[in-house]
Amino acid sequence: DAGVIQSPRHEVTEMGQEVTLRCKPISGHNSLFWYRQTMMRGLELLIYFNNNVPIDDSGMPEDRFSAKMPNASFSTLKIQPSEPRDSAVYFCASSRGLAVGLRDNEQFFGPGTRLTVL
Amino acid sequence: QQQVKQSPQSLIVQKGGISIINCAYENTAFDYFPWYQQFPGKGPALLIAIRPDVSEKKEGRFTISFNKSAKQFSLHIMDSQPGDSATYFCAAVPSGGGADGLTFGKGTHLIIQP
């Protein structure tokens, strides 16, 4: 299995531009997560899906952020308009189920997208 | 509010030495404590995890020590190797916790000097 695939790996954009990050979860995994990692705040859960349905988006910082999962093999995280403070590494992770700590529900992380907003 | 406090922020250990990373928590509802390892340019990966019904769990050179009364847990890396150089995150999950319950520490940047 190729693992969780994210694209692009690096994105540099200017303030005000729209940014779209993409994720392909591991085949057979029913849950998908979007995280943001910064030096100041560490790893933060932004939103997660189960069976393509958004379950909790309380971690999304602002209305400028939106996420979709149109099918079991693809998800996007969009920032519109982007701001310099959005600069971070964004990770997508997937798991078989939602209950962390149960056997077979380990979250597998992708390599991340490093976003720089100038 | 930082629910899981991790220290130190960075750590340098000589090859063959013992690396120790500490975490503390306040929420007594936490009942699952995983550690993640992250190499540069990669996402975090589950390394080892423990539940509070045991005080220690060992997998190879990696050991978690858990002190329920002190609400502290630590990761010990024995015979540390340069390949162990990475960022380590502790985390905690409350009982019955779903995906939103995974709370991470801020991370420890570990460097093993040859």
Short mmCIF file of C-alpha atoms in Angstrom, two decimals:
data_model
loop_
_atom_site.label_atom_id
_atom_site.label_comp_id
_atom_site.label_asym_id
_atom_site.label_seq_id
_atom_site.Cartn_x
_atom_site.Cartn_y
_atom_site.Cartn_z
CA ASP A 1 0.00 0.00 0.00
CA ALA A 2 1.29 3.48 -0.86
CA GLY A 3 0.13 5.01 2.40
CA VAL A 4 -1.64 8.33 2.68
CA ILE A 5 -0.84 10.53 -0.30
CA GLN A 6 -0.85 14.31 -0.10
CA SER A 7 -0.31 16.92 -2.76
CA PRO A 8 1.31 19.26 -3.27
CA ARG A 9 4.24 18.64 -0.92
CA HIS A 10 5.12 22.32 -0.91
CA GLU A 11 2.99 25.34 -1.73
CA VAL A 12 4.07 28.94 -1.79
CA THR A 13 1.38 31.51 -2.45
CA GLU A 14 0.62 35.14 -1.88
CA MET A 15 -1.78 36.51 0.65
CA GLY A 16 -5.34 36.55 -0.64
CA GLN A 17 -4.92 33.63 -2.99
CA GLU A 18 -6.96 30.45 -2.78
CA VAL A 19 -5.08 27.34 -1.70
CA THR A 20 -6.28 23.77 -2.15
CA LEU A 21 -4.59 20.86 -0.45
CA ARG A 22 -5.34 17.30 -1.51
CA CYS A 23 -5.35 13.94 0.21
CA LYS A 24 -5.83 10.35 -0.81
CA PRO A 25 -6.39 8.09 2.23
CA ILE A 26 -5.32 4.48 2.53
CA SER A 27 -7.73 2.21 0.69
CA GLY A 28 -10.21 0.62 3.08
CA HIS A 29 -9.90 3.31 5.71
CA ASN A 30 -13.21 4.87 6.68
CA SER A 31 -11.98 7.88 8.64
CA LEU A 32 -9.95 10.86 7.45
CA PHE A 33 -8.41 13.67 9.45
CA TRP A 34 -6.86 17.02 8.63
CA TYR A 35 -4.23 18.40 11.03
CA ARG A 36 -2.15 21.57 11.09
CA GLN A 37 1.33 21.69 12.61
CA THR A 38 3.12 24.85 13.70
CA MET A 39 5.97 25.49 16.09
CA MET A 40 3.78 27.62 18.33
CA ARG A 41 0.69 25.43 18.56
CA GLY A 42 2.01 21.97 17.73
CA LEU A 43 -0.37 19.50 16.08
CA GLU A 44 -3.99 20.63 15.89
CA LEU A 45 -6.93 18.63 14.58
CA LEU A 46 -8.88 20.76 12.12
CA ILE A 47 -11.65 18.47 10.91
CA TYR A 48 -12.40 14.79 10.47
CA PHE A 49 -14.68 12.66 8.36
CA ASN A 50 -16.19 9.25 8.80
CA ASN A 51 -17.55 7.44 5.76
CA ASN A 52 -17.10 10.68 3.78
CA VAL A 53 -19.29 12.66 6.19
CA PRO A 54 -17.79 15.54 8.20
CA ILE A 55 -18.15 14.67 11.87
CA ASP A 56 -16.48 17.55 13.68
CA ASP A 57 -15.09 20.76 12.21
CA SER A 58 -14.72 22.62 15.48
CA GLY A 59 -10.97 22.79 14.96
CA MET A 60 -11.26 24.77 11.74
CA PRO A 61 -9.86 28.16 12.69
CA GLU A 62 -12.04 30.39 10.53
CA ASP A 63 -14.65 30.39 7.81
CA ARG A 64 -11.80 30.85 5.36
CA PHE A 65 -11.10 27.15 5.85
CA SER A 66 -13.30 24.49 4.29
CA ALA A 67 -12.91 20.76 3.67
CA LYS A 68 -14.70 18.25 1.51
CA MET A 69 -14.63 14.54 0.97
CA PRO A 70 -16.58 13.78 -2.20
CA ASN A 71 -15.70 10.09 -2.13
CA ALA A 72 -13.83 7.51 -0.08
CA SER A 73 -10.56 8.07 -1.87
CA PHE A 74 -10.23 11.86 -1.99
CA SER A 75 -10.42 14.88 0.28
CA THR A 76 -9.54 18.54 -0.06
CA LEU A 77 -8.77 21.31 2.39
CA LYS A 78 -9.28 24.78 0.97
CA ILE A 79 -8.20 28.12 2.33
CA GLN A 80 -9.76 31.16 0.71
CA PRO A 81 -8.43 33.79 1.04
CA SER A 82 -5.09 32.68 2.47
CA GLU A 83 -3.19 34.77 5.03
CA PRO A 84 0.45 34.66 6.21
CA ARG A 85 -0.64 33.21 9.57
CA ASP A 86 -1.93 30.15 7.72
CA SER A 87 1.66 29.17 6.98
CA ALA A 88 2.14 25.70 8.48
CA VAL A 89 2.50 22.05 7.61
CA TYR A 90 -0.87 20.46 6.93
CA PHE A 91 -1.20 16.72 7.48
CA CYS A 92 -3.86 14.34 6.34
CA ALA A 93 -4.29 11.07 8.24
CA SER A 94 -6.59 8.09 7.81
CA SER A 95 -7.70 5.17 9.94
CA ARG A 96 -10.09 2.25 9.76
CA GLY A 97 -12.32 3.70 12.46
CA LEU A 98 -12.70 6.66 14.78
CA ALA A 99 -12.08 5.22 18.22
CA VAL A 100 -8.47 6.01 18.96
CA GLY A 101 -6.74 3.32 20.95
CA LEU A 102 -8.75 0.41 19.62
CA ARG A 103 -6.87 -2.22 17.72
CA ASP A 104 -6.70 -1.48 14.01
CA ASN A 105 -7.77 2.15 14.49
CA GLU A 106 -4.27 3.58 14.32
CA GLN A 107 -4.08 6.85 12.41
CA PHE A 108 -1.62 6.82 9.53
CA PHE A 109 -0.28 10.21 8.57
CA GLY A 110 0.67 11.43 5.13
CA PRO A 111 3.95 13.29 4.48
CA GLY A 112 2.27 16.68 4.81
CA THR A 113 1.99 19.83 2.70
CA ARG A 114 4.25 22.70 3.72
CA LEU A 115 2.28 25.88 3.02
CA THR A 116 3.93 29.28 2.92
CA VAL A 117 1.75 32.33 2.48
CA LEU A 118 3.73 35.46 1.66
CA GLN B 1 -5.19 25.36 27.47
CA GLN B 2 -2.45 22.80 27.07
CA GLN B 3 -3.82 19.50 28.32
CA VAL B 4 -0.60 17.53 27.79
CA LYS B 5 2.68 19.19 28.75
CA GLN B 6 5.83 17.73 27.22
CA SER B 7 9.46 18.33 28.13
CA PRO B 8 12.15 18.97 27.19
CA GLN B 9 11.59 20.89 23.98
CA SER B 10 14.90 19.62 22.63
CA LEU B 11 17.36 16.98 23.75
CA ILE B 12 20.85 15.96 22.71
CA VAL B 13 22.09 12.50 23.72
CA GLN B 14 25.29 10.68 22.90
CA LYS B 15 25.09 7.46 20.93
CA GLY B 16 24.50 4.55 23.28
CA GLY B 17 22.96 6.74 25.96
CA ILE B 18 19.43 6.80 27.35
CA SER B 19 16.99 9.39 26.01
CA ILE B 20 14.16 10.37 28.34
CA ILE B 21 11.16 12.48 27.37
CA ASN B 22 8.50 13.41 29.90
CA CYS B 23 4.82 14.24 29.68
CA ALA B 24 2.26 15.33 32.24
CA TYR B 25 -1.50 15.62 32.05
CA GLU B 26 -4.36 16.97 34.14
CA ASN B 27 -7.45 15.28 32.74
CA THR B 28 -8.06 12.11 34.77
CA ALA B 29 -10.39 10.89 32.03
CA PHE B 30 -7.40 10.14 29.80
CA ASP B 31 -6.89 6.39 29.50
CA TYR B 32 -4.76 5.86 26.42
CA PHE B 33 -1.31 7.35 26.00
CA PRO B 34 0.45 6.93 22.63
CA TRP B 35 3.83 8.22 21.55
CA TYR B 36 4.50 9.29 17.98
CA GLN B 37 7.81 9.57 16.13
CA GLN B 38 8.25 12.08 13.31
CA PHE B 39 11.22 12.26 10.96
CA PRO B 40 11.94 15.42 8.95
CA GLY B 41 9.64 15.70 5.96
CA LYS B 42 7.40 12.90 7.19
CA GLY B 43 4.18 12.67 9.12
CA PRO B 44 4.03 11.39 12.71
CA ALA B 45 3.91 7.61 13.11
CA LEU B 46 2.69 5.65 16.11
CA LEU B 47 5.69 4.31 18.04
CA ILE B 48 4.35 2.77 21.22
CA ALA B 49 1.32 3.24 23.48
CA ILE B 50 0.19 2.38 27.00
CA ARG B 51 -2.97 2.18 29.04
CA PRO B 52 -3.00 3.12 32.76
CA ASP B 53 -3.64 -0.41 33.95
CA VAL B 54 0.10 -1.10 33.64
CA SER B 55 3.06 0.95 34.86
CA GLU B 56 5.44 0.07 32.07
CA LYS B 57 5.43 -1.13 28.49
CA LYS B 58 8.51 -2.13 26.56
CA GLU B 59 8.99 -2.68 22.84
CA GLY B 60 12.58 -3.26 21.87
CA ARG B 61 14.67 -0.28 22.95
CA PHE B 62 11.59 1.86 23.64
CA THR B 63 9.86 1.86 27.03
CA ILE B 64 6.95 3.86 28.37
CA SER B 65 6.85 4.40 32.11
CA PHE B 66 3.50 5.46 33.53
CA ASN B 67 2.78 7.00 36.94
CA LYS B 68 -0.97 7.26 37.36
CA SER B 69 -0.93 8.98 40.75
CA ALA B 70 1.45 11.67 39.49
CA LYS B 71 -0.35 11.89 36.15
CA GLN B 72 2.92 11.57 34.34
CA PHE B 73 4.34 9.30 31.69
CA SER B 74 7.67 9.14 29.96
CA LEU B 75 9.40 7.61 26.97
CA HIS B 76 12.80 5.99 27.47
CA ILE B 77 14.99 5.11 24.51
CA MET B 78 17.75 2.74 25.54
CA ASP B 79 21.04 2.50 23.63
CA SER B 80 20.05 5.56 21.60
CA GLN B 81 21.18 5.50 17.97
CA PRO B 82 21.63 8.27 15.38
CA GLY B 83 18.67 6.80 13.51
CA ASP B 84 16.49 7.66 16.51
CA SER B 85 17.03 11.36 15.82
CA ALA B 86 13.52 12.69 15.26
CA THR B 87 10.74 14.67 16.91
CA TYR B 88 8.72 12.73 19.48
CA PHE B 89 5.18 13.59 20.52
CA CYS B 90 3.28 12.25 23.46
CA ALA B 91 -0.49 12.21 23.29
CA ALA B 92 -3.49 11.32 25.41
CA VAL B 93 -7.03 10.18 24.71
CA PRO B 94 -9.98 10.10 27.13
CA SER B 95 -11.91 6.91 27.74
CA GLY B 96 -14.36 6.30 24.96
CA GLY B 97 -12.58 9.04 23.10
CA GLY B 98 -13.07 9.46 19.45
CA ALA B 99 -10.78 11.07 16.99
CA ASP B 100 -11.29 14.51 18.47
CA GLY B 101 -9.94 13.28 21.78
CA LEU B 102 -6.36 12.79 20.59
CA THR B 103 -4.46 15.58 22.38
CA PHE B 104 -0.79 15.99 21.46
CA GLY B 105 2.10 17.43 23.42
CA LYS B 106 4.22 20.11 21.73
CA GLY B 107 6.97 17.68 20.79
CA THR B 108 10.62 17.02 21.67
CA HIS B 109 13.35 17.38 19.07
CA LEU B 110 15.82 14.58 19.82
CA ILE B 111 19.32 14.54 18.39
CA ILE B 112 21.57 11.52 18.92
CA GLN B 113 25.21 12.43 18.42
CA PRO B 114 27.46 9.74 16.96
#
